[in-house]
Amino acid sequence: MNKKLNKRAKVVLLPQRHVQKIDPQRPAAEQIAASLKSAILEMSLKPGQIISETEVGNLYGASRTPVREAFTWLRDQGLIVTLPSRGNYVSKLSISQIEGAQFARASLEVAVAERLCEKGFSPDTLHEIEANLALQQEVVTSGIGAGFTTLDDNFHLALADAVGHPRISDIIQREKSYLDRLRFLSVNNMAHIAELAEDHRNIFDAIRSGDKTAARRLVRQHLHRVRETLSQFCIEQPEYFDDE
């Protein structure tokens, strides 16, 4: 891991949406872990930033035990790392993990598109995706990209669910988790968001028309944009990435 870690940044700078009051009816560790995971994926907690168990406990009004359980879960998810005698840090972005997840996701989503070209969409799925694409266009028109990542996720999961095998969407979601922080880095790039929204429309139209050749090409082109984004941010913000 890159040794240039930020010891000065404080978790108390988290936006309020990530610091919700603990619900006593639910396990505290689960709530703390979910809140911190959201903060990490949305880049409110930066890669390489120190994250103290004591600070987190004070922030959420929780005892040491649930905080340690939350940290163990985050460590298992690869979202934080613990360095002996130095503390806990938000993990840096791994180029190899991102590229591996992108390869797996592209392979699966091309297969999804091919299957849907053969199978077609149900009326309910057609309505769901058309509504999603309309909302994507509203985001592009408004110039405010904050809500686009959810629409992006829902579009791809709607395609996966339409195949009829629940495990497909589970695998896509799992692999996508390695890409989430990279996506949030580009959430304010409206030109990039407009390209993605146009890709989604073109992929949907190709699948609906049953054109496998076009659908394969468009899905690969769409998912290749992640590599372009990765290259861009490796140059612009190298401190967020592992020394790979």
CSV table of C-alpha atoms in Angstrom, one decimal:
chain,number,residue,atom,x,y,z
A,1,MET,CA,0.0,0.0,0.0
A,2,ASN,CA,1.2,3.5,-0.7
A,3,LYS,CA,2.8,4.9,2.4
A,4,LYS,CA,1.6,8.4,1.8
A,5,LEU,CA,-1.4,8.2,4.1
A,6,ASN,CA,-3.3,11.1,5.4
A,7,LYS,CA,-3.0,11.3,9.2
A,8,ARG,CA,-4.6,14.6,9.6
A,9,ALA,CA,-8.1,14.1,8.0
A,10,LYS,CA,-10.8,13.6,10.6
A,11,VAL,CA,-13.9,11.4,10.3
A,12,VAL,CA,-15.8,14.1,12.1
A,13,LEU,CA,-15.9,15.9,8.8
A,14,LEU,CA,-18.4,13.4,7.5
A,15,PRO,CA,-21.6,14.9,6.0
A,16,GLN,CA,-24.6,14.5,8.2
A,17,ARG,CA,-26.3,12.0,5.9
A,18,HIS,CA,-23.6,9.5,6.9
A,19,VAL,CA,-24.0,10.1,10.6
A,20,GLN,CA,-27.5,8.8,11.5
A,21,LYS,CA,-28.6,8.1,15.1
A,22,ILE,CA,-28.2,4.5,16.0
A,23,ASP,CA,-31.5,2.6,16.0
A,24,PRO,CA,-31.5,0.5,19.3
A,25,GLN,CA,-33.7,-2.1,17.6
A,26,ARG,CA,-31.0,-3.1,15.2
A,27,PRO,CA,-27.4,-4.2,15.6
A,28,ALA,CA,-25.2,-1.1,16.1
A,29,ALA,CA,-22.2,-2.7,14.3
A,30,GLU,CA,-24.3,-3.3,11.2
A,31,GLN,CA,-25.5,0.3,11.1
A,32,ILE,CA,-22.1,1.8,11.7
A,33,ALA,CA,-20.5,-0.5,9.0
A,34,ALA,CA,-23.3,0.5,6.5
A,35,SER,CA,-22.8,4.2,7.2
A,36,LEU,CA,-19.0,4.1,6.9
A,37,LYS,CA,-19.2,1.9,3.7
A,38,SER,CA,-21.5,4.5,2.1
A,39,ALA,CA,-19.1,7.3,3.1
A,40,ILE,CA,-16.1,5.4,1.7
A,41,LEU,CA,-17.9,4.5,-1.6
A,42,GLU,CA,-19.1,8.1,-2.0
A,43,MET,CA,-15.5,9.4,-1.3
A,44,SER,CA,-16.5,11.4,1.8
A,45,LEU,CA,-13.8,9.3,3.4
A,46,LYS,CA,-10.9,9.5,1.0
A,47,PRO,CA,-8.6,6.6,0.0
A,48,GLY,CA,-5.6,6.6,2.3
A,49,GLN,CA,-7.4,8.6,5.1
A,50,ILE,CA,-6.9,7.5,8.7
A,51,ILE,CA,-10.0,6.3,10.4
A,52,SER,CA,-9.9,6.0,14.2
A,53,GLU,CA,-12.1,3.6,16.2
A,54,THR,CA,-12.3,6.1,19.0
A,55,GLU,CA,-13.4,8.9,16.7
A,56,VAL,CA,-16.0,6.7,15.1
A,57,GLY,CA,-17.3,5.6,18.4
A,58,ASN,CA,-17.7,9.2,19.6
A,59,LEU,CA,-19.3,10.2,16.3
A,60,TYR,CA,-22.0,7.5,16.5
A,61,GLY,CA,-22.3,7.4,20.3
A,62,ALA,CA,-21.3,3.7,20.3
A,63,SER,CA,-19.2,1.6,22.5
A,64,ARG,CA,-15.9,0.0,21.4
A,65,THR,CA,-17.3,-3.5,20.7
A,66,PRO,CA,-19.8,-2.6,17.9
A,67,VAL,CA,-17.2,-0.2,16.3
A,68,ARG,CA,-14.6,-3.0,16.3
A,69,GLU,CA,-17.2,-5.3,14.7
A,70,ALA,CA,-17.9,-2.7,12.1
A,71,PHE,CA,-14.2,-2.3,11.3
A,72,THR,CA,-13.8,-6.0,11.0
A,73,TRP,CA,-16.6,-6.2,8.4
A,74,LEU,CA,-15.1,-3.2,6.5
A,75,ARG,CA,-11.7,-4.9,6.6
A,76,ASP,CA,-13.2,-8.1,5.2
A,77,GLN,CA,-14.8,-6.1,2.4
A,78,GLY,CA,-11.5,-4.6,1.5
A,79,LEU,CA,-12.6,-1.1,2.3
A,80,ILE,CA,-10.2,-0.4,5.2
A,81,VAL,CA,-6.7,-1.7,6.0
A,82,THR,CA,-5.0,-2.0,9.3
A,83,LEU,CA,-1.2,-1.3,9.6
A,84,PRO,CA,0.5,-2.5,12.8
A,85,SER,CA,1.3,0.3,15.2
A,86,ARG,CA,-0.1,2.8,12.8
A,87,GLY,CA,-3.9,2.4,12.8
A,88,ASN,CA,-6.7,1.9,10.4
A,89,TYR,CA,-6.9,3.6,6.9
A,90,VAL,CA,-9.4,3.7,4.1
A,91,SER,CA,-8.0,1.4,1.5
A,92,LYS,CA,-6.7,2.9,-1.7
A,93,LEU,CA,-8.1,2.1,-5.1
A,94,SER,CA,-6.7,-1.1,-6.6
A,95,ILE,CA,-6.0,-0.9,-10.3
A,96,SER,CA,-5.8,-4.7,-10.6
A,97,GLN,CA,-9.1,-5.1,-8.8
A,98,ILE,CA,-10.8,-2.5,-10.9
A,99,GLU,CA,-9.6,-4.1,-14.1
A,100,GLY,CA,-10.5,-7.6,-13.0
A,101,ALA,CA,-14.0,-6.5,-12.0
A,102,GLN,CA,-14.5,-4.7,-15.2
A,103,PHE,CA,-13.4,-7.7,-17.2
A,104,ALA,CA,-15.9,-10.0,-15.3
A,105,ARG,CA,-18.7,-7.5,-15.6
A,106,ALA,CA,-18.2,-6.9,-19.3
A,107,SER,CA,-18.2,-10.6,-20.1
A,108,LEU,CA,-21.4,-11.2,-18.2
A,109,GLU,CA,-23.2,-8.1,-19.4
A,110,VAL,CA,-22.5,-8.9,-23.1
A,111,ALA,CA,-24.0,-12.4,-22.4
A,112,VAL,CA,-27.0,-10.7,-20.8
A,113,ALA,CA,-27.5,-8.5,-23.9
A,114,GLU,CA,-27.2,-11.4,-26.3
A,115,ARG,CA,-29.8,-13.4,-24.3
A,116,LEU,CA,-32.2,-10.5,-24.2
A,117,CYS,CA,-31.9,-10.1,-27.9
A,118,GLU,CA,-33.3,-13.6,-28.2
A,119,LYS,CA,-35.8,-13.4,-25.4
A,120,GLY,CA,-37.1,-9.9,-25.6
A,121,PHE,CA,-38.5,-7.8,-22.8
A,122,SER,CA,-41.8,-8.2,-20.8
A,123,PRO,CA,-44.2,-5.2,-20.9
A,124,ASP,CA,-43.3,-4.4,-17.3
A,125,THR,CA,-39.6,-4.4,-18.0
A,126,LEU,CA,-40.1,-2.2,-21.0
A,127,HIS,CA,-42.0,0.3,-18.9
A,128,GLU,CA,-39.4,0.1,-16.1
A,129,ILE,CA,-36.4,0.8,-18.4
A,130,GLU,CA,-38.2,3.5,-20.5
A,131,ALA,CA,-39.0,5.3,-17.2
A,132,ASN,CA,-35.4,4.9,-16.1
A,133,LEU,CA,-34.0,6.3,-19.3
A,134,ALA,CA,-36.4,9.2,-19.1
A,135,LEU,CA,-35.0,10.1,-15.6
A,136,GLN,CA,-31.5,9.8,-16.9
A,137,GLN,CA,-32.2,12.3,-19.6
A,138,GLU,CA,-33.7,14.6,-16.9
A,139,VAL,CA,-30.4,14.4,-15.0
A,140,VAL,CA,-28.4,15.3,-18.2
A,141,THR,CA,-30.8,18.2,-19.0
A,142,SER,CA,-30.6,19.5,-15.4
A,143,GLY,CA,-26.8,19.4,-15.3
A,144,ILE,CA,-27.0,18.0,-11.7
A,145,GLY,CA,-25.4,14.5,-11.7
A,146,ALA,CA,-25.8,13.5,-8.1
A,147,GLY,CA,-28.6,11.0,-8.7
A,148,PHE,CA,-27.2,9.4,-11.9
A,149,THR,CA,-25.3,6.6,-10.2
A,150,THR,CA,-28.5,5.1,-8.8
A,151,LEU,CA,-30.2,5.3,-12.2
A,152,ASP,CA,-27.1,3.7,-13.8
A,153,ASP,CA,-27.2,0.9,-11.3
A,154,ASN,CA,-30.9,0.3,-11.8
A,155,PHE,CA,-30.6,0.3,-15.6
A,156,HIS,CA,-28.0,-2.5,-15.6
A,157,LEU,CA,-29.8,-4.5,-12.9
A,158,ALA,CA,-33.1,-4.3,-14.8
A,159,LEU,CA,-31.3,-5.8,-17.8
A,160,ALA,CA,-29.8,-8.6,-15.7
A,161,ASP,CA,-33.1,-9.3,-13.9
A,162,ALA,CA,-34.9,-9.5,-17.2
A,163,VAL,CA,-32.9,-12.6,-18.1
A,164,GLY,CA,-34.7,-14.4,-15.3
A,165,HIS,CA,-31.7,-15.8,-13.3
A,166,PRO,CA,-31.3,-13.9,-9.9
A,167,ARG,CA,-27.7,-14.9,-9.5
A,168,ILE,CA,-26.7,-12.8,-12.5
A,169,SER,CA,-27.7,-9.5,-10.9
A,170,ASP,CA,-26.0,-10.6,-7.6
A,171,ILE,CA,-22.7,-11.2,-9.5
A,172,ILE,CA,-22.9,-7.9,-11.3
A,173,GLN,CA,-23.6,-6.0,-8.1
A,174,ARG,CA,-20.6,-7.7,-6.4
A,175,GLU,CA,-18.2,-6.9,-9.2
A,176,LYS,CA,-19.6,-3.4,-9.5
A,177,SER,CA,-18.7,-2.7,-5.9
A,178,TYR,CA,-15.0,-2.6,-6.9
A,179,LEU,CA,-15.9,0.2,-9.3
A,180,ASP,CA,-18.2,2.3,-7.1
A,181,ARG,CA,-15.6,4.7,-5.8
A,182,LEU,CA,-14.2,5.3,-9.3
A,183,ARG,CA,-17.7,6.2,-10.5
A,184,PHE,CA,-18.2,8.7,-7.7
A,185,LEU,CA,-15.0,10.5,-8.7
A,186,SER,CA,-16.7,11.3,-12.0
A,187,VAL,CA,-20.2,12.1,-10.7
A,188,ASN,CA,-19.9,15.8,-11.5
A,189,ASN,CA,-18.5,15.3,-15.0
A,190,MET,CA,-21.7,16.0,-16.9
A,191,ALA,CA,-20.1,15.3,-20.3
A,192,HIS,CA,-19.2,11.8,-19.1
A,193,ILE,CA,-22.7,11.3,-17.7
A,194,ALA,CA,-24.3,12.4,-21.0
A,195,GLU,CA,-22.2,9.8,-22.8
A,196,LEU,CA,-23.3,7.1,-20.4
A,197,ALA,CA,-27.0,8.0,-20.7
A,198,GLU,CA,-26.7,7.9,-24.5
A,199,ASP,CA,-25.0,4.5,-24.3
A,200,HIS,CA,-27.8,3.2,-22.2
A,201,ARG,CA,-30.4,4.3,-24.7
A,202,ASN,CA,-28.5,2.8,-27.6
A,203,ILE,CA,-28.0,-0.5,-25.8
A,204,PHE,CA,-31.7,-0.7,-25.0
A,205,ASP,CA,-32.7,0.1,-28.5
A,206,ALA,CA,-30.3,-2.5,-30.0
A,207,ILE,CA,-31.6,-5.2,-27.6
A,208,ARG,CA,-35.2,-4.4,-28.2
A,209,SER,CA,-34.6,-4.7,-32.0
A,210,GLY,CA,-32.9,-8.0,-31.5
A,211,ASP,CA,-29.6,-6.8,-33.0
A,212,LYS,CA,-27.0,-9.0,-31.3
A,213,THR,CA,-24.0,-7.6,-33.2
A,214,ALA,CA,-24.9,-4.0,-32.3
A,215,ALA,CA,-25.8,-4.9,-28.7
A,216,ARG,CA,-22.4,-6.7,-28.1
A,217,ARG,CA,-20.5,-3.8,-29.6
A,218,LEU,CA,-22.4,-1.1,-27.6
A,219,VAL,CA,-22.1,-2.9,-24.3
A,220,ARG,CA,-18.3,-3.3,-24.7
A,221,GLN,CA,-18.0,0.3,-25.8
A,222,HIS,CA,-20.0,1.4,-22.8
A,223,LEU,CA,-18.1,-0.6,-20.2
A,224,HIS,CA,-14.7,0.4,-21.8
A,225,ARG,CA,-15.4,4.0,-20.6
A,226,VAL,CA,-14.4,2.8,-17.1
A,227,ARG,CA,-10.9,2.1,-18.3
A,228,GLU,CA,-10.8,5.7,-19.8
A,229,THR,CA,-12.0,7.1,-16.4
A,230,LEU,CA,-9.4,5.0,-14.6
A,231,SER,CA,-6.6,6.3,-16.8
A,232,GLN,CA,-7.8,9.9,-16.3
A,233,PHE,CA,-7.9,9.7,-12.5
A,234,CYS,CA,-4.6,7.8,-12.2
A,235,ILE,CA,-3.1,10.9,-13.7
A,236,GLU,CA,-5.2,13.6,-11.9
A,237,GLN,CA,-5.3,12.0,-8.4
A,238,PRO,CA,-2.5,9.4,-8.1
A,239,GLU,CA,-2.6,9.6,-4.3
A,240,TYR,CA,-5.9,7.7,-4.4
A,241,PHE,CA,-4.3,4.6,-6.0
A,242,ASP,CA,-2.1,1.8,-4.8
A,243,ASP,CA,1.5,1.8,-6.0
A,244,GLU,CA,0.9,-0.9,-8.6
